[in-house]
Coordinates of C-alpha atoms and ligand atoms in Angstrom, one line a residue:
X1175 CA 14.1 -125.8 -3.7
X1176 CA 11.1 -126.7 -5.8
X1177 CA 7.6 -126.3 -4.5
X1178 CA 5.6 -129.4 -3.6
X1179 CA 2.6 -129.5 -6.0
X1180 CA -0.4 -131.8 -5.6
X1181 CA -2.6 -132.3 -8.6
X1182 CA -6.0 -133.3 -7.1
X1183 CA -9.6 -132.5 -6.5
X1184 CA -11.5 -132.0 -3.3
X1185 CA -13.8 -135.1 -3.4
X1186 CA -11.0 -137.6 -4.1
X1187 CA -10.4 -140.0 -1.2
X1188 CA -6.8 -140.9 -2.2
X1189 CA -6.1 -137.2 -2.5
X1190 CA -7.4 -136.8 1.0
X1191 CA -4.9 -139.4 2.1
X1192 CA -2.0 -137.2 0.8
X1193 CA -3.5 -134.0 2.0
X1194 CA -3.6 -135.4 5.5
X1195 CA 0.0 -136.6 5.2
X1196 CA 0.9 -133.0 4.2
X1197 CA -0.9 -131.9 7.5
X1198 CA 0.9 -134.6 9.5
X1199 CA 4.3 -133.4 8.2
X1200 CA 3.2 -129.8 8.3
X1201 CA 4.3 -129.2 4.8
X1202 CA 3.4 -126.2 2.7
X1203 CA 2.3 -127.0 -0.8
X1204 CA 0.4 -125.9 -3.9
X1205 CA -3.0 -127.3 -4.9
X1206 CA -3.6 -127.8 -8.6
X1207 CA -7.3 -128.6 -9.2
X1208 CA -7.7 -131.3 -11.9
X1209 CA -10.8 -132.6 -13.7
X1210 CA -12.6 -135.5 -12.0
X1211 CA -13.0 -137.3 -15.3
X1212 CA -11.1 -137.7 -18.5
X1213 CA -9.8 -135.9 -20.5
X1214 CA -7.1 -134.4 -18.2
X1215 CA -4.8 -132.9 -20.8
X1216 CA -2.7 -130.8 -18.5
X1217 CA -2.2 -133.7 -16.0
X1218 CA -1.4 -136.3 -18.7
X1219 CA 1.1 -133.9 -20.3
X1220 CA 3.0 -134.2 -17.0
X1221 CA 2.5 -137.9 -16.4
X1222 CA 2.6 -139.3 -20.0
X1223 CA -0.7 -141.0 -19.6
X1224 CA -1.3 -141.9 -16.0
X1225 CA -4.7 -140.4 -15.1
X1226 CA -5.5 -141.4 -11.5
X1227 CA -5.8 -138.9 -8.7
X1228 CA -3.7 -137.6 -7.0
X1229 CA -0.3 -136.9 -8.7
X1230 CA 2.6 -135.2 -7.0
X1231 CA 4.9 -132.8 -8.9
X1232 CA 8.2 -131.5 -7.6
X1233 CA 9.8 -129.4 -10.3
X1234 CA 10.2 -131.7 -13.3
X1235 CA 9.7 -134.9 -11.2
X1236 CA 6.3 -136.4 -11.2
X1237 CA 5.2 -139.1 -8.7
X1238 CA 2.3 -141.5 -9.4
X1239 CA 0.3 -143.5 -6.8
X1240 CA -0.1 -142.5 -3.2
X1241 CA 2.1 -145.3 -1.9
X1242 CA 5.1 -143.8 -3.8
X1243 CA 3.9 -140.2 -3.0
X1244 CA 4.0 -141.1 0.7
X1245 CA 7.6 -142.2 0.3
X1246 CA 8.6 -139.1 -1.6
X1247 CA 7.0 -136.9 1.1
X1248 CA 8.9 -138.9 3.8
X1249 CA 12.1 -138.0 1.9
X1250 CA 11.0 -134.4 1.7
X1251 CA 10.5 -134.2 5.5
X1252 CA 11.7 -137.2 7.5
X1253 CA 10.1 -136.3 10.8
X1254 CA 7.4 -137.1 11.9
X1255 CA 7.8 -140.4 10.1
X1256 CA 5.1 -142.3 8.2
X1257 CA 7.1 -145.5 8.7
X1258 CA 7.9 -145.8 12.4
X1259 CA 11.2 -147.7 13.1
X1260 CA 10.7 -151.4 13.4
X1261 CA 7.2 -151.2 12.0
X1262 CA 8.1 -150.4 8.4
X1263 CA 6.8 -153.7 6.9
X1264 CA 3.7 -153.9 9.0
X1265 CA 2.7 -150.3 8.3
X1266 CA 3.3 -150.4 4.6
X1267 CA 1.6 -153.8 4.2
X1268 CA -1.4 -152.7 6.2
X1269 CA -1.6 -149.5 4.0
X1270 CA -1.4 -151.6 0.8
X1271 CA -4.2 -153.9 2.0
X1272 CA -6.4 -151.0 3.2
X1273 CA -5.9 -149.1 -0.1
X1274 CA -7.2 -152.0 -2.1
X1275 CA -9.6 -154.1 0.1
X1276 CA -11.1 -151.5 2.4
X1277 CA -11.2 -148.9 -0.4
X1278 CA -13.2 -151.4 -2.5
X1279 CA -15.7 -151.5 0.3
X1280 CA -15.8 -147.8 0.6
X1281 CA -16.5 -147.4 -3.1
X1282 CA -19.3 -149.9 -3.1
X1283 CA -20.9 -148.3 0.0
X1284 CA -20.3 -144.6 -0.7
X1285 CA -21.2 -144.9 -4.4
X1286 CA -24.3 -147.0 -4.0
X1287 CA -27.2 -145.6 -6.0
X1288 CA -28.9 -143.8 -3.1
X1289 CA -25.6 -142.2 -2.0
X1290 CA -24.7 -141.3 -5.6
X1291 CA -28.0 -139.5 -5.9
X1292 CA -27.0 -137.3 -3.0
X1293 CA -23.5 -136.9 -4.2
X1294 CA -24.3 -136.1 -7.9
X1295 CA -27.8 -134.6 -7.4
X1296 CA -26.7 -131.0 -8.0
X1297 CA -25.0 -131.8 -11.3
X1298 CA -26.9 -131.5 -14.6
X1299 CA -28.0 -134.9 -16.0
X1300 CA -25.4 -134.9 -18.8
X1301 CA -22.6 -134.4 -16.2
X1302 CA -24.0 -137.2 -14.1
X1303 CA -24.0 -139.5 -17.1
X1304 CA -20.4 -138.5 -18.0
X1305 CA -19.2 -139.3 -14.5
X1306 CA -20.8 -142.7 -14.4
X1307 CA -19.5 -143.6 -17.9
X1308 CA -16.0 -142.4 -16.9
X1309 CA -15.9 -144.6 -13.8
X1310 CA -17.2 -147.6 -15.7
X1311 CA -14.4 -147.1 -18.2
X1312 CA -11.8 -146.7 -15.4
X1313 CA -12.1 -150.4 -14.7
X1314 CA -11.8 -151.7 -18.2
X1315 CA -8.6 -153.7 -18.9
X1316 CA -7.5 -154.0 -15.3
X1317 CA -7.5 -156.9 -12.8
X1318 CA -9.8 -155.1 -10.4
X1319 CA -13.5 -155.8 -10.4
X1320 CA -16.0 -153.7 -8.4
X1321 CA -17.1 -155.2 -5.1
X1322 CA -20.9 -155.6 -5.1
X1323 CA -22.9 -153.5 -2.6
X1324 CA -24.4 -156.7 -1.1
X1325 CA -20.9 -158.1 -0.5
X1326 CA -19.6 -154.9 1.0
X1327 CA -22.6 -154.6 3.3
X1328 CA -22.1 -158.2 4.4
X1329 CA -18.4 -157.8 5.2
X1330 CA -18.4 -154.2 6.6
X1331 CA -19.4 -155.1 10.2
X1332 CA -16.6 -157.6 10.4
X1333 CA -14.0 -155.1 9.3
X1334 CA -15.3 -152.3 11.6
X1335 CA -15.8 -154.7 14.5
X1336 CA -12.1 -155.8 14.3
X1337 CA -10.9 -152.2 14.1
X1338 CA -13.2 -151.1 17.0
X1339 CA -11.8 -154.0 19.1
X1340 CA -8.2 -153.2 18.4
X1341 CA -8.6 -149.5 19.0
X1342 CA -10.4 -150.0 22.3
X1343 CA -7.7 -152.4 23.6
X1344 CA -4.4 -151.0 22.2
X1345 CA -2.2 -148.4 23.8
X1346 CA -1.5 -145.2 21.9
X1347 CA -3.9 -143.2 19.8
X1348 CA -3.2 -144.6 16.4
X1349 CA -3.4 -148.0 14.6
X1350 CA 0.2 -149.0 15.6
X1351 CA 0.5 -146.7 18.6
X1352 CA 2.1 -143.8 16.9
X1353 CA 0.8 -142.4 13.6
X1354 CA 1.9 -144.2 10.4
X1355 CA 1.0 -144.4 6.7
X1356 CA -1.6 -147.0 7.6
X1357 CA -3.6 -144.5 9.5
X1358 CA -3.8 -142.2 6.5
X1359 CA -4.9 -145.1 4.2
X1360 CA -7.7 -146.1 6.5
X1361 CA -8.7 -142.5 7.2
X1362 CA -9.3 -141.7 3.5
X1363 CA -11.6 -144.7 3.1
X1364 CA -13.7 -143.8 6.2
X1365 CA -13.7 -140.1 5.2
X1366 CA -15.3 -141.1 1.9
X1367 CA -17.9 -143.2 3.7
X1368 CA -18.6 -140.3 6.1
X1369 CA -19.1 -137.9 3.2
X1370 CA -22.8 -138.7 2.8
X1371 CA -25.4 -138.7 5.6
X1372 CA -26.7 -142.1 4.2
X1373 CA -23.4 -143.8 4.9
X1374 CA -21.9 -141.8 7.8
X1375 CA -23.4 -144.1 10.4
X1376 CA -21.3 -147.0 9.0
X1377 CA -18.4 -145.2 10.7
X1378 CA -20.2 -143.3 13.5
X1379 CA -21.8 -146.4 14.9
X1380 CA -18.3 -147.4 16.1
X1381 CA -17.3 -144.8 18.8
X1382 CA -13.6 -145.8 19.0
X1383 CA -13.3 -145.7 15.3
X1384 CA -15.0 -142.4 15.0
X1385 CA -12.7 -140.9 17.7
X1386 CA -9.6 -142.3 16.0
X1387 CA -10.8 -140.9 12.6
X1388 CA -11.3 -137.4 14.2
X1389 CA -7.7 -137.6 15.5
X1390 CA -6.3 -138.4 12.1
X1391 CA -8.5 -135.8 10.3
X1392 CA -7.3 -133.4 13.0
X1393 CA -3.8 -133.3 11.4
X1394 CA -5.4 -131.1 8.7
X1395 CA -3.9 -130.4 5.3
X1396 CA -0.8 -128.3 6.1
X1397 CA -0.7 -124.9 4.4
X1398 CA -1.6 -124.8 0.8
X1399 CA -2.4 -122.2 -1.9
X1400 CA -3.9 -122.7 -5.3
X1401 CA -1.8 -123.0 -8.5
X1402 CA -3.2 -123.2 -12.1
X1403 CA -2.4 -126.3 -14.2
X1404 CA -0.8 -124.0 -16.8
X1405 CA 1.6 -122.6 -14.1
X1406 CA 2.5 -126.2 -13.0
X1407 CA 3.4 -127.0 -16.6
X1408 CA 5.6 -123.9 -16.9
X1409 CA 7.4 -124.9 -13.7
X1410 CA 7.9 -128.5 -15.1
X1411 CA 9.2 -127.1 -18.3
X1412 CA 11.6 -124.7 -16.7
X1413 CA 13.0 -127.2 -14.2
X1414 CA 15.7 -129.9 -14.4
X1415 CA 14.8 -133.3 -13.1
X1416 CA 16.4 -134.3 -9.8
X1417 CA 19.6 -136.4 -9.9
X1418 CA 18.9 -140.1 -10.0
X1419 CA 19.5 -142.1 -6.9
X1420 CA 23.1 -142.9 -6.2
X1421 CA 22.9 -146.6 -6.9
X1422 CA 23.9 -148.7 -9.9
X1423 CA 21.4 -148.9 -12.7
X1424 CA 20.1 -152.5 -12.9
X1425 CA 17.9 -154.3 -15.4
X1426 CA 14.3 -155.1 -14.4
X1427 CA 12.4 -158.0 -16.0
X1428 CA 15.3 -158.3 -18.5
X1429 CA 14.9 -154.6 -19.6
X1430 CA 18.0 -152.6 -19.3
X1431 CA 18.1 -148.9 -18.5
X1432 CA 18.1 -146.9 -21.7
X1433 CA 15.3 -149.0 -23.3
X1434 CA 11.9 -147.6 -24.2
X1435 CA 9.2 -149.1 -21.9
X1436 CA 5.5 -148.9 -21.1
X1437 CA 4.6 -148.9 -17.4
X1438 CA 0.9 -149.2 -16.3
X1439 CA -1.1 -149.9 -13.2
X1440 CA -2.4 -153.5 -13.1
X1441 CA -5.7 -153.0 -11.2
X1442 CA -7.7 -150.1 -12.8
X1443 CA -6.9 -146.9 -14.6
X1444 CA -4.4 -148.9 -16.6
X1445 CA -3.4 -146.1 -19.1
X1446 CA 0.3 -146.7 -19.8
X1447 CA 3.2 -144.2 -19.4
X1448 CA 5.7 -144.5 -22.2
X1449 CA 9.3 -143.4 -21.8
X1450 CA 12.9 -144.4 -21.4
X1451 CA 13.7 -146.6 -18.4
X1452 CA 16.3 -144.6 -16.4
X1453 CA 16.4 -146.3 -13.1
X1454 CA 14.8 -149.3 -11.3
X1455 CA 15.1 -149.1 -7.5
X1456 CA 13.6 -151.5 -4.9
X1457 CA 10.4 -149.3 -4.7
X1458 CA 10.3 -147.2 -7.9
X1459 CA 10.8 -147.2 -11.6
X1460 CA 11.9 -143.8 -13.1
X1461 CA 11.1 -143.0 -16.8
X1462 CA 12.4 -140.2 -18.8
X1463 CA 10.0 -138.6 -21.2
X1464 CA 9.6 -135.4 -23.2
X1465 CA 6.4 -133.5 -23.8
X1466 CA 6.0 -130.3 -25.8
X1467 CA 4.4 -128.5 -22.9
X1468 CA 6.0 -130.2 -19.8
X1469 CA 9.5 -130.4 -21.3
X1470 CA 11.9 -133.1 -20.2
X1471 CA 10.6 -134.8 -17.1
X1472 CA 11.1 -137.9 -14.9
X1473 CA 8.0 -139.9 -14.1
X1474 CA 8.3 -142.1 -11.0
X1475 CA 6.0 -145.1 -10.7
X1476 CA 5.9 -147.8 -8.0
X1477 CA 6.9 -151.4 -8.6
X1478 CA 4.0 -152.7 -6.5
X1479 CA 0.8 -152.8 -8.5
X1480 CA 2.4 -151.9 -11.8
X1481 CA 3.7 -153.8 -14.8
X1482 CA 6.5 -153.0 -17.2
X1483 CA 7.0 -154.0 -20.8
X1484 CA 9.6 -153.2 -23.4
X1485 CA 8.2 -151.2 -26.3
Ligands
LIG1875 N1 -3.5 -146.8 -6.2 C1 -3.8 -145.4 -6.5 C2 -5.4 -145.2 -6.4 C3 -5.8 -143.8 -6.8 C4 -7.3 -143.8 -7.1 O1 -8.0 -144.8 -7.3 N2 -7.8 -142.5 -7.2 C5 -9.1 -142.3 -7.7 C6 -9.7 -141.1 -7.0 S1 -9.8 -141.3 -5.3 C7 -9.2 -142.1 -9.1 O2 -8.1 -142.0 -9.7 N3 -10.3 -141.9 -9.7 C8 -10.4 -141.6 -11.1 C9 -9.9 -140.2 -11.5 O3 -9.8 -139.4 -10.6 O4 -9.7 -140.0 -12.6 C10 -3.1 -144.5 -5.5 O5 -2.8 -145.0 -4.4 O6 -2.9 -143.3 -5.8

């Protein structure tokens, strides 16, 4: 059995989503610390170009995007489930909406200039400038534009008011009664907003929301221990990718398995992954690629939010 390895850094909200899922499922895993800004040579040796945080590695299989990572962790340990029976569509659709719309609000609020001054204040000026330049570049070439602070401030009370109302009336302790992937998507956005004293009241002013957030954060992170990025590369190199799903290989967008393709996120962080299309399932695309340091690996990318082109 290969170890579950998460490539991430402490301040990343989407990484916090996955860390909480690890806690919910009581998984034991290894933490590889990655740089917050480009370049990320050890990470991109594994992914083939994808740069966003976090990335999941299991042996020579690499999973990009937390929506797909959640599904892979569900397969790793089925119970407790992130997709409660009969609520699969509602929970995954809510998570998808929260990860884009609510997250855009969280970024605008938690990265407003006064909050950024608190967040980056301890870094030397050159490191602050490098971070700001990196995040500006992250959005180039993608469909996503940044929500303005004014718009986020205008809309935030409506979003929180609806959530507060639902939580105060619904039965059960989580968004859909029992915990689901949607709770972890929403929790990482609110965790980000709570990470500076300036913006924490935007959550704490809603008591039911704050109590729900404490419950979700209470799942913790499971048990983890550090691993170096070099060790993770050695593991990838020494491992054989997992067998492909037991389903017929079908063409996607007219591209047949065996062809060289480029797959990239459509919203932001659109750096493409190049490889041979091996498999297209209803949720994921699997590419085969070789790297001098990572060896032969399979990179798994979701269909939703990604584009594929023949090379
Ligand atoms: N749709 C992606 C979004 C991931 C994302 O936006 N992550 C942020 C950090 S929270 C990121 O990649 N920032 C730039 C970086 O870390 O290089 C997912 O669900 O994994």
